[in-house]
Coordinates of C-alpha atoms in Angstrom, one line a residue:
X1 CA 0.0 0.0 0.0
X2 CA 1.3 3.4 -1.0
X3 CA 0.4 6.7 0.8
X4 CA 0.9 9.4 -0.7
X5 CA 1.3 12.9 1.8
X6 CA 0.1 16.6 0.4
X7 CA 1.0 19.9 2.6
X8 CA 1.6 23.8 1.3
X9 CA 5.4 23.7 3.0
X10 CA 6.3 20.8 1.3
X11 CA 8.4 21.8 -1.6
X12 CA 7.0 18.6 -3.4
X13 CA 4.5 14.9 -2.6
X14 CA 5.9 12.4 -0.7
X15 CA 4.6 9.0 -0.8
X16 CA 5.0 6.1 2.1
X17 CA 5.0 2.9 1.0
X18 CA 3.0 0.3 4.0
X19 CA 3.8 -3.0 3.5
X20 CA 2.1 -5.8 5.5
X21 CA 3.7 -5.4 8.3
X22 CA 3.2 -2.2 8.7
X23 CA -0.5 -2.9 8.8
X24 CA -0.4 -6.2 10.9
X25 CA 0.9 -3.2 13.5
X26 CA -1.7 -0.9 13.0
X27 CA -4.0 -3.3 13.6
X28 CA -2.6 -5.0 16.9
X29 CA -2.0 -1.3 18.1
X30 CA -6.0 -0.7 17.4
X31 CA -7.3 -4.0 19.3
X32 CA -4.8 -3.1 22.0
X33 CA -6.2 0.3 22.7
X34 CA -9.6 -0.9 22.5
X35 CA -8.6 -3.7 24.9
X36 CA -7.2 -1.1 27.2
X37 CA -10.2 1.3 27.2
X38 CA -12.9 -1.8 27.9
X39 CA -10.3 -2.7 31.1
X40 CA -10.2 1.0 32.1
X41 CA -14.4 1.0 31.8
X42 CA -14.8 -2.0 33.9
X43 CA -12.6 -1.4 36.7
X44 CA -14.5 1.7 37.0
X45 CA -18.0 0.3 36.6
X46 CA -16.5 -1.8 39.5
X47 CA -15.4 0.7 41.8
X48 CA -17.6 3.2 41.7
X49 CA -20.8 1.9 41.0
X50 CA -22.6 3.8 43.5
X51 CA -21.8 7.1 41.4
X52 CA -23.0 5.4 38.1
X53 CA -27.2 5.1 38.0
X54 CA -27.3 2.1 35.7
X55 CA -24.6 0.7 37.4
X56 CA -26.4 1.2 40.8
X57 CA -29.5 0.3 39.5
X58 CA -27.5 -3.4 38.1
X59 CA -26.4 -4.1 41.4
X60 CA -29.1 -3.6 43.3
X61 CA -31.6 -5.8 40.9
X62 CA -29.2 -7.9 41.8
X63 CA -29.5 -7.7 45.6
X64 CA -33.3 -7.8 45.7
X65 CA -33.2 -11.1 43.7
X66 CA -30.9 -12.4 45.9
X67 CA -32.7 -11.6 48.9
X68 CA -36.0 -12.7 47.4
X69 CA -34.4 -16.2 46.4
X70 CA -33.1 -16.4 50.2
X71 CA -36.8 -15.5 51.4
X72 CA -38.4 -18.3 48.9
X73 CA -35.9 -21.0 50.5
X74 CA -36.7 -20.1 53.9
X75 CA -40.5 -19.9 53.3
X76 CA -40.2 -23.5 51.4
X77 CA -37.9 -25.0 54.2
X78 CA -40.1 -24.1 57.2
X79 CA -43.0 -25.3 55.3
X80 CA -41.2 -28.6 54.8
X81 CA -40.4 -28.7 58.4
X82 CA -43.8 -28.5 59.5
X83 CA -44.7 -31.3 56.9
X84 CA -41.9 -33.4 58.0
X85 CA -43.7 -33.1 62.0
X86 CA -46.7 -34.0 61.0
X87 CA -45.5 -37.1 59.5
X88 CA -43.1 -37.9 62.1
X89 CA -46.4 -37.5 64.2
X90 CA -48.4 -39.9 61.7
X91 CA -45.5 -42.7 61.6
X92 CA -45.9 -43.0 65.3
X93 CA -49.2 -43.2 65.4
X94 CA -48.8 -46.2 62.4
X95 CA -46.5 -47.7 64.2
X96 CA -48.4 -48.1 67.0
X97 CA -51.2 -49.0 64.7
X98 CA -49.1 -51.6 63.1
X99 CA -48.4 -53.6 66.3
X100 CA -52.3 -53.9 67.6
X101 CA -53.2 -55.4 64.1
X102 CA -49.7 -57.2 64.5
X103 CA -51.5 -58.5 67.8
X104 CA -54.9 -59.2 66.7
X105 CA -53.7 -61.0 63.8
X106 CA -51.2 -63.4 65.6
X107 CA -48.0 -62.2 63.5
X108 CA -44.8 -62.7 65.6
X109 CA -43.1 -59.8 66.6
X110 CA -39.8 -60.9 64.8
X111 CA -41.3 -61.1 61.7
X112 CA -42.4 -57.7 61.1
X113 CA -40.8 -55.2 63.2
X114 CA -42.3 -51.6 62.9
X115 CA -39.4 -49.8 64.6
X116 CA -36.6 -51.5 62.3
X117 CA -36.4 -50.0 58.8
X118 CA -36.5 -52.7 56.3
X119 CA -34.0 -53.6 54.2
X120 CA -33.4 -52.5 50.3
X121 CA -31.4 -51.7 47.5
X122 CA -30.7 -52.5 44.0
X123 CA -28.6 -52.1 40.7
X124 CA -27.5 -49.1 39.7
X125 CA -29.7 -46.6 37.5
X126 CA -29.7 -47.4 33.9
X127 CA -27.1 -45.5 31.6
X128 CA -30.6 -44.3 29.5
X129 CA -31.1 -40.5 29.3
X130 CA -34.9 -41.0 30.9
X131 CA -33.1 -43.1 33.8
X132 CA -30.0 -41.5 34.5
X133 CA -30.2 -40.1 38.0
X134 CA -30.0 -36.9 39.2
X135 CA -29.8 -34.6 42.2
X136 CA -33.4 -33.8 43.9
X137 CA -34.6 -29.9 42.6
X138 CA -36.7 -28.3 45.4
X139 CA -39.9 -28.6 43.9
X140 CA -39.3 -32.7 43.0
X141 CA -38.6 -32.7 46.8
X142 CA -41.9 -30.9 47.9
X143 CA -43.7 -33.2 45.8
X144 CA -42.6 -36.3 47.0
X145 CA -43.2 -35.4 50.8
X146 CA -46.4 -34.0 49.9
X147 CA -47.2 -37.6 48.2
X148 CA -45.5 -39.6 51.3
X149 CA -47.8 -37.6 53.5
X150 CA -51.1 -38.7 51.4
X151 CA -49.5 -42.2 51.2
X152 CA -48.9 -42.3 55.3
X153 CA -52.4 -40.9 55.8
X154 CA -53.9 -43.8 53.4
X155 CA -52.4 -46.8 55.2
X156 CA -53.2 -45.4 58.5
X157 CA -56.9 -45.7 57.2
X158 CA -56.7 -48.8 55.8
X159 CA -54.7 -50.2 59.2
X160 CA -57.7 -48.6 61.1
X161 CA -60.7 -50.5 59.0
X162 CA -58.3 -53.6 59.5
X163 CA -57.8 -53.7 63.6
X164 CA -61.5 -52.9 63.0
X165 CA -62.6 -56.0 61.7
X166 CA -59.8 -58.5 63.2
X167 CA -61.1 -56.7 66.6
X168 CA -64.5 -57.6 65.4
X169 CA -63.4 -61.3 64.7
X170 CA -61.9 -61.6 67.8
X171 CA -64.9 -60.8 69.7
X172 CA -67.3 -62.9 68.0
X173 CA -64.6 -65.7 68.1
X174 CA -64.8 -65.3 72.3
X175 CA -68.7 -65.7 72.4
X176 CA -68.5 -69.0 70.2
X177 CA -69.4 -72.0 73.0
X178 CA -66.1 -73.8 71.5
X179 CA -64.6 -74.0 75.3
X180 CA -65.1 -77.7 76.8
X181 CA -67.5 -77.3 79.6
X182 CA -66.0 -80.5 81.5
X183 CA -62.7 -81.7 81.7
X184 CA -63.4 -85.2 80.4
X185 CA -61.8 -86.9 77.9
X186 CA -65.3 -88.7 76.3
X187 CA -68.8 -88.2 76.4
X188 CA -71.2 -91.2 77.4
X189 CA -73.8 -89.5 74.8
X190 CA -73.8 -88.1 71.2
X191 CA -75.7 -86.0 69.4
X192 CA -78.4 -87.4 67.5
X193 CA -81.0 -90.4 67.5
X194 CA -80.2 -93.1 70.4
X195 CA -82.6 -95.5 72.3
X196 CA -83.8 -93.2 75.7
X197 CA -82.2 -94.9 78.9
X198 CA -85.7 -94.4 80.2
X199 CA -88.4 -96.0 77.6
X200 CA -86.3 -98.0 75.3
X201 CA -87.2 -96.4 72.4
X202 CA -85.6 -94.3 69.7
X203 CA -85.7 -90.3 70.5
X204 CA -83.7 -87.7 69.3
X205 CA -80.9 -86.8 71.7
X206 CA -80.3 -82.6 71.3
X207 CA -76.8 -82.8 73.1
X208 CA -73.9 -84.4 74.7
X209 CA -73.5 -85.8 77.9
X210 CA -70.4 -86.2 79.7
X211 CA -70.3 -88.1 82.9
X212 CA -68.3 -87.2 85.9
X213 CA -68.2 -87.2 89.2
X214 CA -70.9 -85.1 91.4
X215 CA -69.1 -81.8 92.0
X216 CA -66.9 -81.8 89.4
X217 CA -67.0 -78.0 88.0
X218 CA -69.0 -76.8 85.0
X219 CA -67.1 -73.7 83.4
X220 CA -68.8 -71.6 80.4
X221 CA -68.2 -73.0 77.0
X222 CA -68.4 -68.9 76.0
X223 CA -68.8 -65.3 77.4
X224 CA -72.4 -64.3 77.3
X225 CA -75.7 -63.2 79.4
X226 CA -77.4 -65.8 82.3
X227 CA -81.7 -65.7 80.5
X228 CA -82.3 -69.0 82.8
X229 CA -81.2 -70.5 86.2
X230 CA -83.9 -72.7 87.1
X231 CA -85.3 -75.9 88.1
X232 CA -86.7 -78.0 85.2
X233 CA -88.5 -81.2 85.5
X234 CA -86.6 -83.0 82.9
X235 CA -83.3 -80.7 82.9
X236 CA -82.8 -80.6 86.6
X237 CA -81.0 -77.6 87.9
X238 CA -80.3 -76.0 84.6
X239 CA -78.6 -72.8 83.1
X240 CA -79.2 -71.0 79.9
X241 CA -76.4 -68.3 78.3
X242 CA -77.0 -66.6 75.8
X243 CA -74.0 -65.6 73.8
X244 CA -75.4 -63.0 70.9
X245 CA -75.6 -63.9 67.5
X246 CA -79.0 -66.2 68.1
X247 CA -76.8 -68.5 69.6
X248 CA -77.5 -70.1 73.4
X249 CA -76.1 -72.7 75.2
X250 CA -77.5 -75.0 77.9
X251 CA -76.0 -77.1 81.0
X252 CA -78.6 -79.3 82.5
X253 CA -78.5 -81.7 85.8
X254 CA -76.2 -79.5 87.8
X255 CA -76.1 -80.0 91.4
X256 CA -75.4 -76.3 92.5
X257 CA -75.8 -73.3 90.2
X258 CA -73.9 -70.1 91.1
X259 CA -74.9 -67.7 88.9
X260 CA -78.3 -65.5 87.9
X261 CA -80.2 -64.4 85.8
X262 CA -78.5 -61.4 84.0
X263 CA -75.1 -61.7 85.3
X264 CA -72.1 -61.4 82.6
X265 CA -70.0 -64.7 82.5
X266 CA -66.8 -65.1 81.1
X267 CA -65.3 -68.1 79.3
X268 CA -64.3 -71.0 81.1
X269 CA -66.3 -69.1 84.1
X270 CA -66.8 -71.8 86.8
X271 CA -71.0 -71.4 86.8
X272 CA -72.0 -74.8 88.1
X273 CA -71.3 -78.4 89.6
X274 CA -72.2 -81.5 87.9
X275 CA -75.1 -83.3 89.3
X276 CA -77.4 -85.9 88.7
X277 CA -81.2 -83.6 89.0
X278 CA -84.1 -84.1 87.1
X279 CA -84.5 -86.9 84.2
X280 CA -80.9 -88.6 85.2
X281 CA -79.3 -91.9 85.5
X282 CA -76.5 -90.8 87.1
X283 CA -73.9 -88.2 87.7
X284 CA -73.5 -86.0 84.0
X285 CA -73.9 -82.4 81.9
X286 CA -76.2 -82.3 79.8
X287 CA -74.8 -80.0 77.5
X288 CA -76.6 -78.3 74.2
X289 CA -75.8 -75.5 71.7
X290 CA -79.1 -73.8 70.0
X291 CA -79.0 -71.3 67.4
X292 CA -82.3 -69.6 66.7
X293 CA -83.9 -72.2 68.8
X294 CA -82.9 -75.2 66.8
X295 CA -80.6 -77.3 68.5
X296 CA -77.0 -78.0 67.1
X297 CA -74.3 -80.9 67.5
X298 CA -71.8 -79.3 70.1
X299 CA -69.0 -81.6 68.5
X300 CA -68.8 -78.4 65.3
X301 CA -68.4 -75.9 68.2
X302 CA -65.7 -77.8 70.6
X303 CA -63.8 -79.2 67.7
X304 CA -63.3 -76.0 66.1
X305 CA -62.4 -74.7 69.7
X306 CA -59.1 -77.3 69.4
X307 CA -58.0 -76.6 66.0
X308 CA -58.4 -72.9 67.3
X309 CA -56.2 -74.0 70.6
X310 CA -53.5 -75.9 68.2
X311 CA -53.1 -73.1 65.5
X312 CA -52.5 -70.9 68.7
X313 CA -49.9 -72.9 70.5
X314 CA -48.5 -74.0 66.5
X315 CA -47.6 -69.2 66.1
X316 CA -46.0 -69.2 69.1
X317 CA -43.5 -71.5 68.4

């Protein structure tokens, strides 16, 4: 490149030749000064902001968002706090929960432990974008106690509705007459059609009789009300309980009743003696089980009362 200079005191043009270097320097002289003046501009934006309005203005739209985002992670933290009591309140409360059911039901303690966390684990996550994991944001977080929380409050429910109805089951198993009135090992008469001791002919027997000595105790085959403690001709001294459900039992030919009408009895309840009153051969309970009136073979009731007793005995081993 050729310049080429014109001023009135020169006696003639002169001309300078710039070759590429020359204009290589030029150009690094250019971006150096520009350089310089864009370091000059920000260490005085820096320093003296507070004298420059937009500057001032920068920083302290800066402040306020800081301070706002500070506010918003306090707000959601104490918020999460409280959420985190109540469920700390709510696992207690299951926990206790969970070991009446564990009761009612018969579960050993060992085998389900409410205070022990249970175990688990895994592989790790999948190399697959979708899958890959990743740190927790503060919303994901928020929404994953607020679902625990509905989950906690769910199972407590359906825990409740459970003790409800094993509770339920319980009760109703208590008033079934499947307790053994006597402590014999055989009864001398079934239920069903036998010839009658008396006449010799065939009669339908409506119990079970089981001989003993006079004395020997008589115990409630369920809880339940006294609604008869009388002398009948053909019964004797007999007792009637009535244990809900349409269901009655009745202990005939005692010797001694001690128990009246309308008091509460409790299973296995000592209520009479064996005798031998009213239509008797000899020393036995009479012993029936009516539901609705009709009268029922006490073997269904007394048998189920053993496999009851054995399925006990067999969970706590």
């Amino acid at each position: 490149m050729q310049v080429i200079l014109l001023h009135p005191r020169f006696n003639r043009a002169k001309s300078i030749t710039l070759g590429a270097r020359h204009i290589a320097l030029m150009i690094a002289a250019f971006l150096l000064a520009v350089l310089l003046a864009t370091g000059l501009l920000y260490f005085l934006t820096a320093r003296y902001a507070v004298g420059l309005p937009f500057a001032g203005k920068a920083a302290g739209s800066s402040a306020a968002g800081l301070q706002d985002k500070d506010k918003y992670l306090k707000e959601n933290l104490a918020a999460m706090a409280v959420k985190l009591g109540e469920m700390q309140a709510q696992l207690m409360r299951l926990d206790a929960l969970g070991e009446r059911v564990q009761g009612l039901a018969g579960v050993k303690p060992e085998e389900f432990n409410f205070k022990e966390a249970p175990g688990r684990g895994g592989a790790e996550s999948s190399s697959l974008y979708d899958r890959r994991s990743h740190d927790m944001s503060m919303s994901e977080f928020q929404q994953a106690l607020d679902a625990m929380s509905r989950d906690v409050g769910y199972r407590a429910d359906y825990l409740n509705v459970v003790e409800t109805v094993l509770m339920s089951d319980r009760i109703k198993s208590k008033l079934l007459p499947t307790n053994q009135p006597v402590n014999v090992n055989y009864n001398s008469s079934s239920f069903g059609w036998r010839l009658d001791p008396f006449t010799g002919r065939s009669a339908f027997h409506e119990g079970l009789d089981f001989p003993a000595a006079v004395g020997t105790a008589i115990v409630a085959a369920a809880a339940g009300v006294v609604i008869a403690a009388e002398y009948h001709p053909q019964y004797g001294n007999m007792l009637d309980i009535d244990h809900g459900n349409d269901i009655i039992t009745r202990y005939a030919h005692a010797s001694r009743l001690f128990v009246k009408v309308g008091d509460i009895v409790q299973r296995g309840q000592h209520i009479a003696d064996l005798g031998t009153t009213g239509r008797s051969t000899g020393p036995h309970l009479h012993f029936e089980v009516r539901i609705k009136g009709v009268a029922q073979d006490p073997r269904k009731f007394l048998n189920a009362g053993t496999d009851l007793a054995k399925a006990a005995i067999l969970a706590e081993k």
